[in-house]
Tab-separated table of C-alpha atoms and ligand atoms in Angstrom:
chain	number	residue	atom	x	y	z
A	1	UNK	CA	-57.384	10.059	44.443
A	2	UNK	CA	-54.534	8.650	46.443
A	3	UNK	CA	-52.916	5.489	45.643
A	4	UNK	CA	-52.192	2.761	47.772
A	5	UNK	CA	-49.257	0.635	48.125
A	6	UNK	CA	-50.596	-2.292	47.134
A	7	UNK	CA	-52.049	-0.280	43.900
A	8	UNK	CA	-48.230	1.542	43.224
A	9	UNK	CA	-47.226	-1.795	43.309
A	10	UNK	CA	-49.356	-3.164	40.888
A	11	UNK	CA	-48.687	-0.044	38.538
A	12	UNK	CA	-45.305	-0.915	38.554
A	13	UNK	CA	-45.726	-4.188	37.812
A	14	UNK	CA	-47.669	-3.172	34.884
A	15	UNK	CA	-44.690	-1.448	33.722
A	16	UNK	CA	-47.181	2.049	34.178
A	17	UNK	CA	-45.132	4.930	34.979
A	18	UNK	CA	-46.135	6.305	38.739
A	19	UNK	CA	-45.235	9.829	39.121
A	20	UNK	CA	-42.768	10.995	41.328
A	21	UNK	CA	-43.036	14.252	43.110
A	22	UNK	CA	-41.678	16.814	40.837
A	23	UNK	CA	-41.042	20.562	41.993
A	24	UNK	CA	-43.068	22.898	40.316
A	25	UNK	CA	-42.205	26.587	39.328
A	26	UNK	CA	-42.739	27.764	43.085
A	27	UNK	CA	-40.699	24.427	43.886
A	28	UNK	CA	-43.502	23.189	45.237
A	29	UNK	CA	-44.074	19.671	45.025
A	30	UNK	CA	-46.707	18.298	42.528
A	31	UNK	CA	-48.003	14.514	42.323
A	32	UNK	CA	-49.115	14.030	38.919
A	33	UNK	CA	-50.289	10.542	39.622
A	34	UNK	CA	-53.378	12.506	42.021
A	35	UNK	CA	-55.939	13.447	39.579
A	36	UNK	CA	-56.897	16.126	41.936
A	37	UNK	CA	-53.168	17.499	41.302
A	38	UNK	CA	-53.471	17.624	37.168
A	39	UNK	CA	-54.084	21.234	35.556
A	40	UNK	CA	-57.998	21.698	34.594
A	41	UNK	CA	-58.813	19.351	31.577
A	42	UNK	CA	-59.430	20.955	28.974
A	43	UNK	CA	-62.788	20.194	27.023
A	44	UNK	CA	-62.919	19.706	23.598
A	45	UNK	CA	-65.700	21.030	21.936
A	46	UNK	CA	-68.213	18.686	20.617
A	47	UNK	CA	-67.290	17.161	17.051
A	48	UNK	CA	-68.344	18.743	14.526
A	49	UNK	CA	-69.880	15.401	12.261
A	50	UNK	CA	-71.082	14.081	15.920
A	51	UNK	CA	-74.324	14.631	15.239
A	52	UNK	CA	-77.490	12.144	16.130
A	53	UNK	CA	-76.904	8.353	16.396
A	54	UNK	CA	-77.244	6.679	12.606
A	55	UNK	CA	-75.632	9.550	10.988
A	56	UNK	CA	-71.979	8.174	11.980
A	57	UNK	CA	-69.189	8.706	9.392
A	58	UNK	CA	-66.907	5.449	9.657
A	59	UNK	CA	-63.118	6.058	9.120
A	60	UNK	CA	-60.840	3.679	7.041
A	61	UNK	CA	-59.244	1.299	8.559
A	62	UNK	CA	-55.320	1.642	9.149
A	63	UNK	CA	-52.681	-0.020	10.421
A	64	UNK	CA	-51.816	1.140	13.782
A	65	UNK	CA	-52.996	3.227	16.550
A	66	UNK	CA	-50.041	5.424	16.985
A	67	UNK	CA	-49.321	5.768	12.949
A	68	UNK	CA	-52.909	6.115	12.293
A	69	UNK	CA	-53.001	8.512	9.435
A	70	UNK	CA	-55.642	11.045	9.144
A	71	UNK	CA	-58.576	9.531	6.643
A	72	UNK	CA	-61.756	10.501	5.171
A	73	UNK	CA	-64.724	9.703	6.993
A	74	UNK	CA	-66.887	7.653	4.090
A	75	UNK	CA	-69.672	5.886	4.650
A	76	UNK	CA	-73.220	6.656	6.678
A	77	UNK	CA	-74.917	4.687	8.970
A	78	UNK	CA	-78.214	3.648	7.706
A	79	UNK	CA	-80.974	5.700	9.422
A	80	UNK	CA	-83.389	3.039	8.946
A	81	UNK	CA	-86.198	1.366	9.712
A	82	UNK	CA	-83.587	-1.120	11.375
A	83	UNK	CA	-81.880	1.455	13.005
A	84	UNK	CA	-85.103	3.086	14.286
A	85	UNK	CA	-86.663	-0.091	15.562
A	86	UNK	CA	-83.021	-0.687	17.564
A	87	UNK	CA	-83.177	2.693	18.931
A	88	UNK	CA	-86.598	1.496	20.644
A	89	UNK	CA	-85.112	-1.885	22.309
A	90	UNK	CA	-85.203	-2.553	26.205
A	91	UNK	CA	-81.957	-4.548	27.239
A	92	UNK	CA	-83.600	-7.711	26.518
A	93	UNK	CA	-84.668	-7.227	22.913
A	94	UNK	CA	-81.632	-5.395	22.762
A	95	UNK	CA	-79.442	-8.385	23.511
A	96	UNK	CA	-81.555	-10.660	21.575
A	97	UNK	CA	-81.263	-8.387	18.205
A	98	UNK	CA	-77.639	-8.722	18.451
A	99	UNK	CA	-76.874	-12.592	19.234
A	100	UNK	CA	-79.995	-13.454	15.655
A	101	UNK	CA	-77.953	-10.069	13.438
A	102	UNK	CA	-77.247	-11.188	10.191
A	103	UNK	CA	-77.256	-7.478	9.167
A	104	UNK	CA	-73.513	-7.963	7.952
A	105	UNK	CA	-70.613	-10.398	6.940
A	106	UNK	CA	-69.389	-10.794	10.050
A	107	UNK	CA	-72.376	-13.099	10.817
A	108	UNK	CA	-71.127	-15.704	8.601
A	109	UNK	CA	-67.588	-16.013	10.360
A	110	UNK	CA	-68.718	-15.486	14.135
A	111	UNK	CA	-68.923	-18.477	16.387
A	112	UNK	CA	-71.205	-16.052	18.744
A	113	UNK	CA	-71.697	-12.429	19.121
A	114	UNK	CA	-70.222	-10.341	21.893
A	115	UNK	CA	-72.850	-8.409	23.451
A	116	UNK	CA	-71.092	-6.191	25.961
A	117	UNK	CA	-70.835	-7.046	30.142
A	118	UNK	CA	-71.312	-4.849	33.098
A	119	UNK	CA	-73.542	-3.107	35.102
A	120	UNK	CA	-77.141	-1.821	33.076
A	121	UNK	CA	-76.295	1.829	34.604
A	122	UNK	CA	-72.785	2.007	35.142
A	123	UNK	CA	-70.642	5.310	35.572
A	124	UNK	CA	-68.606	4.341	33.397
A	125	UNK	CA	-68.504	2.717	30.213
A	126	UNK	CA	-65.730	1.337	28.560
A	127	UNK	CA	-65.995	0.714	24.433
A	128	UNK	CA	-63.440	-1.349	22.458
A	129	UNK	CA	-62.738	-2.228	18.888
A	130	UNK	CA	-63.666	-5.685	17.282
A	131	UNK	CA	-63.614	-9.123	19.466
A	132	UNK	CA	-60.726	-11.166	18.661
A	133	UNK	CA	-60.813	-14.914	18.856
A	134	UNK	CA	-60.863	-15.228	22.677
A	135	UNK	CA	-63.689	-12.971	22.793
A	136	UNK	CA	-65.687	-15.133	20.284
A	137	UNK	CA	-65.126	-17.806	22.040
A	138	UNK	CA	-66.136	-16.694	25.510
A	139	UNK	CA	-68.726	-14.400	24.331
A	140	UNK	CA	-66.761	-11.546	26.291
A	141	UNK	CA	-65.442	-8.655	25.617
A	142	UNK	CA	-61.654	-7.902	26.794
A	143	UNK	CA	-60.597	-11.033	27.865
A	144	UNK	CA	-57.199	-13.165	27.651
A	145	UNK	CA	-53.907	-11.060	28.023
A	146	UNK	CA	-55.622	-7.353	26.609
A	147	UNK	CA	-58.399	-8.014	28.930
A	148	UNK	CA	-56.318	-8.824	32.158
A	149	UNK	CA	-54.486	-5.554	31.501
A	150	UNK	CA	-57.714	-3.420	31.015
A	151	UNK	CA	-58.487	-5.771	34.471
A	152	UNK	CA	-55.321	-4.366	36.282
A	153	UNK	CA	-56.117	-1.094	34.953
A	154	UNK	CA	-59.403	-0.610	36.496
A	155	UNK	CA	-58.707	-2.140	39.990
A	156	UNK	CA	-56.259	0.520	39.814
A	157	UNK	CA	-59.214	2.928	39.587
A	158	UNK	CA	-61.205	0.953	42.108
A	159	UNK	CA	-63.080	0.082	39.107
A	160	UNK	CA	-63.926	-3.501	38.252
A	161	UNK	CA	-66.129	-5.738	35.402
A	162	UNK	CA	-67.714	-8.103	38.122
A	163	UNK	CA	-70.749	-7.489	39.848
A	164	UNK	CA	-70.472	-4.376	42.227
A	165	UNK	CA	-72.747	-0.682	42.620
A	166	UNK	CA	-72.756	1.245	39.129
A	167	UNK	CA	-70.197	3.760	40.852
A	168	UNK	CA	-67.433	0.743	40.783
A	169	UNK	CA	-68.977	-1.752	38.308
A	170	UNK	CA	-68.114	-0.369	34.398
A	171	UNK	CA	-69.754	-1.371	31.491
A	172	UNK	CA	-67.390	-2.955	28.586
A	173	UNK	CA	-68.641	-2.957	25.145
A	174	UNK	CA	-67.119	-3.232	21.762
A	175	UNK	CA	-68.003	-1.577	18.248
A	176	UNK	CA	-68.361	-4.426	16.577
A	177	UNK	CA	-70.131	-7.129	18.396
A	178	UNK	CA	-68.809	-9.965	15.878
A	179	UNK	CA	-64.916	-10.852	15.028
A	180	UNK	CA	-63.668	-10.326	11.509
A	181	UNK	CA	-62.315	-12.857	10.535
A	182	UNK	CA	-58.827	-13.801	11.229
A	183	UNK	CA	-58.671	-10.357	13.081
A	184	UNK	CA	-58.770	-7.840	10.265
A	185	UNK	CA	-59.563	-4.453	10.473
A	186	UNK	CA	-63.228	-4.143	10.390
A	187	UNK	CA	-64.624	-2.491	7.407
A	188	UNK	CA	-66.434	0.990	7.503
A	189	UNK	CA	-70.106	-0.842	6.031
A	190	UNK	CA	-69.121	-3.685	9.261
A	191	UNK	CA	-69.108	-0.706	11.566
A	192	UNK	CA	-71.719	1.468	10.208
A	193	UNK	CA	-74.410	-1.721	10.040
A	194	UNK	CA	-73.612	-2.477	14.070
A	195	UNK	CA	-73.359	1.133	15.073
A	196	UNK	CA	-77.314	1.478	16.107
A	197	UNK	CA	-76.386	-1.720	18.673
A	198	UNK	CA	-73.500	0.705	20.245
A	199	UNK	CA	-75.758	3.656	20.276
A	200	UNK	CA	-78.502	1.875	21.588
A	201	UNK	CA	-76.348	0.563	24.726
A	202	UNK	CA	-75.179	3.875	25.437
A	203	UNK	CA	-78.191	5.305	25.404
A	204	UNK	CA	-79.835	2.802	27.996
A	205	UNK	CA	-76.521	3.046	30.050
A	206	UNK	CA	-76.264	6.891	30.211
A	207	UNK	CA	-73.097	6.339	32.154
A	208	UNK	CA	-71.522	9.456	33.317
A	209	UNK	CA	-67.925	9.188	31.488
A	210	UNK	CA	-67.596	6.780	28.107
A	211	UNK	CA	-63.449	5.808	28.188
A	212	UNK	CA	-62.966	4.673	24.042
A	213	UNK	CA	-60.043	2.319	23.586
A	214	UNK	CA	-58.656	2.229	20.124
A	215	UNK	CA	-58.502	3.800	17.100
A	216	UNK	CA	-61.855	2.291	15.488
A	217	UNK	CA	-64.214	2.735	18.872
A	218	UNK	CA	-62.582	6.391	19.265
A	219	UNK	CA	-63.340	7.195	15.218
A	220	UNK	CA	-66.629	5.747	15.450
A	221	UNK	CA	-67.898	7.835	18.498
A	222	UNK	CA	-66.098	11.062	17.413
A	223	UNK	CA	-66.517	10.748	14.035
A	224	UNK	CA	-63.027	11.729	13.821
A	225	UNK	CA	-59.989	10.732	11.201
A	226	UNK	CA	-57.458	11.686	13.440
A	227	UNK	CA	-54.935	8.909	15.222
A	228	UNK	CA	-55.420	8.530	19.060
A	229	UNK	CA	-52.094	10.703	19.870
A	230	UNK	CA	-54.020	13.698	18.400
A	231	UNK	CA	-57.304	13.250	20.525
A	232	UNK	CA	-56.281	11.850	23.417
A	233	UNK	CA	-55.510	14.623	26.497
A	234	UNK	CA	-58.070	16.327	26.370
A	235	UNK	CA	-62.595	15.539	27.218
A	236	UNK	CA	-64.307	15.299	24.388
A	237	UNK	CA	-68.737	14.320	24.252
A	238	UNK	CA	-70.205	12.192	22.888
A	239	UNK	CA	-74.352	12.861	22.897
A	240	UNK	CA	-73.976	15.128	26.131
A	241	UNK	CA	-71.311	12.171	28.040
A	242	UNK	CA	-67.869	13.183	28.712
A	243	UNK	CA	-65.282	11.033	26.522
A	244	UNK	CA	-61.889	9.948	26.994
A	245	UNK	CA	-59.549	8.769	24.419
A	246	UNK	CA	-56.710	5.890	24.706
A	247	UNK	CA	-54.928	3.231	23.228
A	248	UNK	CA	-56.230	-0.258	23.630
A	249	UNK	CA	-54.456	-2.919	25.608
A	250	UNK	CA	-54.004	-4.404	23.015
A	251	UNK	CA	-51.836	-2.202	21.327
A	252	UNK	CA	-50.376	-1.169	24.645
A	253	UNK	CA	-49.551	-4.701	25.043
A	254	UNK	CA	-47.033	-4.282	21.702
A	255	UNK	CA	-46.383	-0.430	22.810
A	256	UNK	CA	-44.879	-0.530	26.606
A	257	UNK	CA	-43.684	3.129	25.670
A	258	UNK	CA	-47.602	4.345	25.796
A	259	UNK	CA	-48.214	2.591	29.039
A	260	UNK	CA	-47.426	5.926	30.695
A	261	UNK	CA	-50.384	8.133	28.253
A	262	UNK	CA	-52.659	5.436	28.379
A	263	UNK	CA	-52.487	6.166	32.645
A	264	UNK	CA	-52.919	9.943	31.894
A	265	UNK	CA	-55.520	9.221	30.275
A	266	UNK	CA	-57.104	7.028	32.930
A	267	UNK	CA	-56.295	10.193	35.713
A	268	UNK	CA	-57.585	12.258	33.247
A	269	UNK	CA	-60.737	9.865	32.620
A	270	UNK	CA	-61.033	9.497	36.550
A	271	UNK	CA	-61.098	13.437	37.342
A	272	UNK	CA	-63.610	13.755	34.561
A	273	UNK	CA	-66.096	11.342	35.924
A	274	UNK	CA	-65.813	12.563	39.744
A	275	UNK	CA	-66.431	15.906	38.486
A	276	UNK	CA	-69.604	14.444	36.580
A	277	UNK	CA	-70.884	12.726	39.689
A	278	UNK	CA	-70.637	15.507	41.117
A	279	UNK	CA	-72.635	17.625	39.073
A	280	UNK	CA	-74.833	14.570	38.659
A	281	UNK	CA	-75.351	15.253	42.566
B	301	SF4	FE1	-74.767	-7.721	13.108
B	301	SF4	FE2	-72.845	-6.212	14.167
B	301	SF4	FE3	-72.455	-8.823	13.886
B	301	SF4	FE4	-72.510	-7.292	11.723
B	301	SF4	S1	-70.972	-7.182	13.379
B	301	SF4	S2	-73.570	-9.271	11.984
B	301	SF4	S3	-74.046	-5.729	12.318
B	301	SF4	S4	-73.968	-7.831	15.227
């Protein structure tokens, strides 16, 4: 993918590192910022524990993404009756389930749930933490300062939230559909209870590459204890979908040093999901 002007600028502005041409071994000159130019991705092989939808091992919370210390899983998803009957919903039920839930605490603290936005079968799906308290009060996922840099971020892909073909137009959802309150880490029974809603979108999605932002949305779908430095730079799968790990904006937003992995990981996520169209024919 080249990049144009207009787009290097923007990077820039972003403070996210654009590569300069740097001479390889046969002094050759090699573009890193041209997914096309990266070395093969290498695929991770599916996670061990990531096994069928309701069967998710939550992690602990922690502190940070970057100093996320490795936890024990604990915790099951409840494989139901509610999780079964969730597993069954069309968009519309779907959506409904989610804005009555009472299924957890979060319920009593919301001012509204946060469903998810984007195209119904979008190539891409992006999936967050927890909303914080501009998401429940838009009802939006993403938005204020973290959201206008995931914004920048996909233009910079050619990607976008508003309405456009399912090839440009991504789907954003979160793990949690409800804020804790005053923006606490969410709790592994929070996560486990609103998992089936996750799975559920996913599943009616089917997008082609699933980009996880954060250390909760990237534990929950991998099943995983280990901190985003570990699993990011490489595919991993979720169900059969190609999946990308990287930090939230969020946290980039406090982290400028990351800027630069989190747009690996957006070349990386890019290559991945050309090479799945592809294959997709
Ligand atoms: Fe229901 Fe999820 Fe909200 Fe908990 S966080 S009340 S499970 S929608």
């Amino acid at each position: 993918m080249g990049w144009s002007e207009r787009q290097r600028r923007m990077l820039q502005e972003m403070g996210i590192r654009l590569w300069a041409p740097v001479s390889s071994p046969s002094g050759a000159p090699a573009d890193a910022a041209t997914p096309a130019a990266m070395p093969a991705m290498p695929v991770a092989p599916p996670a061990s524990s990531a096994g069928a939808p309701g069967t998710a091992l939550l992690p602990t919370p922690v502190d940070t993404d970057a100093a996320a210390p490795a936890v024990a899983p604990v915790g099951a998803a409840p494989a139901d009756a509610r999780a079964q009957a969730i597993a069954a919903m069309p968009w519309t039920e779907l959506r409904e389930a989610v804005a009555a839930c009472t299924a957890c605490e979060l319920c009593r603290s919301r001012r509204q749930t946060v469903f998810g936005v984007g195209h119904p079968r979008a190539h891409w799906m992006i999936v967050g933490e927890a909303p914080g308290e501009q998401e429940d009060l838009s009802g939006e996922p993403f938005v204020g300062a973290a959201g206008h840099l995931l914004d920048n971020m996909l233009r910079a892909l050619q990607l976008t939230r508003d309405d456009a073909p399912p090839q440009r137009q991504v789907y954003i959802a979160n793990t949690l559909k409800c804020r804790p309150p005053r923006n606490r880490n969410p709790e592994a029974q929070e996560l486990a209870c609103c998992e089936p809603f996750l799975v559920r979108q996913i599943e009616l999605i089917r997008p082609r590459l699933i980009l996880a932002m954060g250390r909760f949305a990237v534990q929950a779908l991998l099943r995983s204890s280990e901190p985003i430095g570990k699993l990011r730079g490489r595919v991993h799968r979720y169900q059969g979908v190609p999946l990308v790990v990287t930090y939230h904006p969020a946290y980039l937003l406090r982290n400028l040093a990351d800027k630069s992995r989190a747009w690996d990981d957006l070349c990386l996520a890019a290559r991945t999901a050309e090479a799945a169209s592809a294959g997709a024919g």
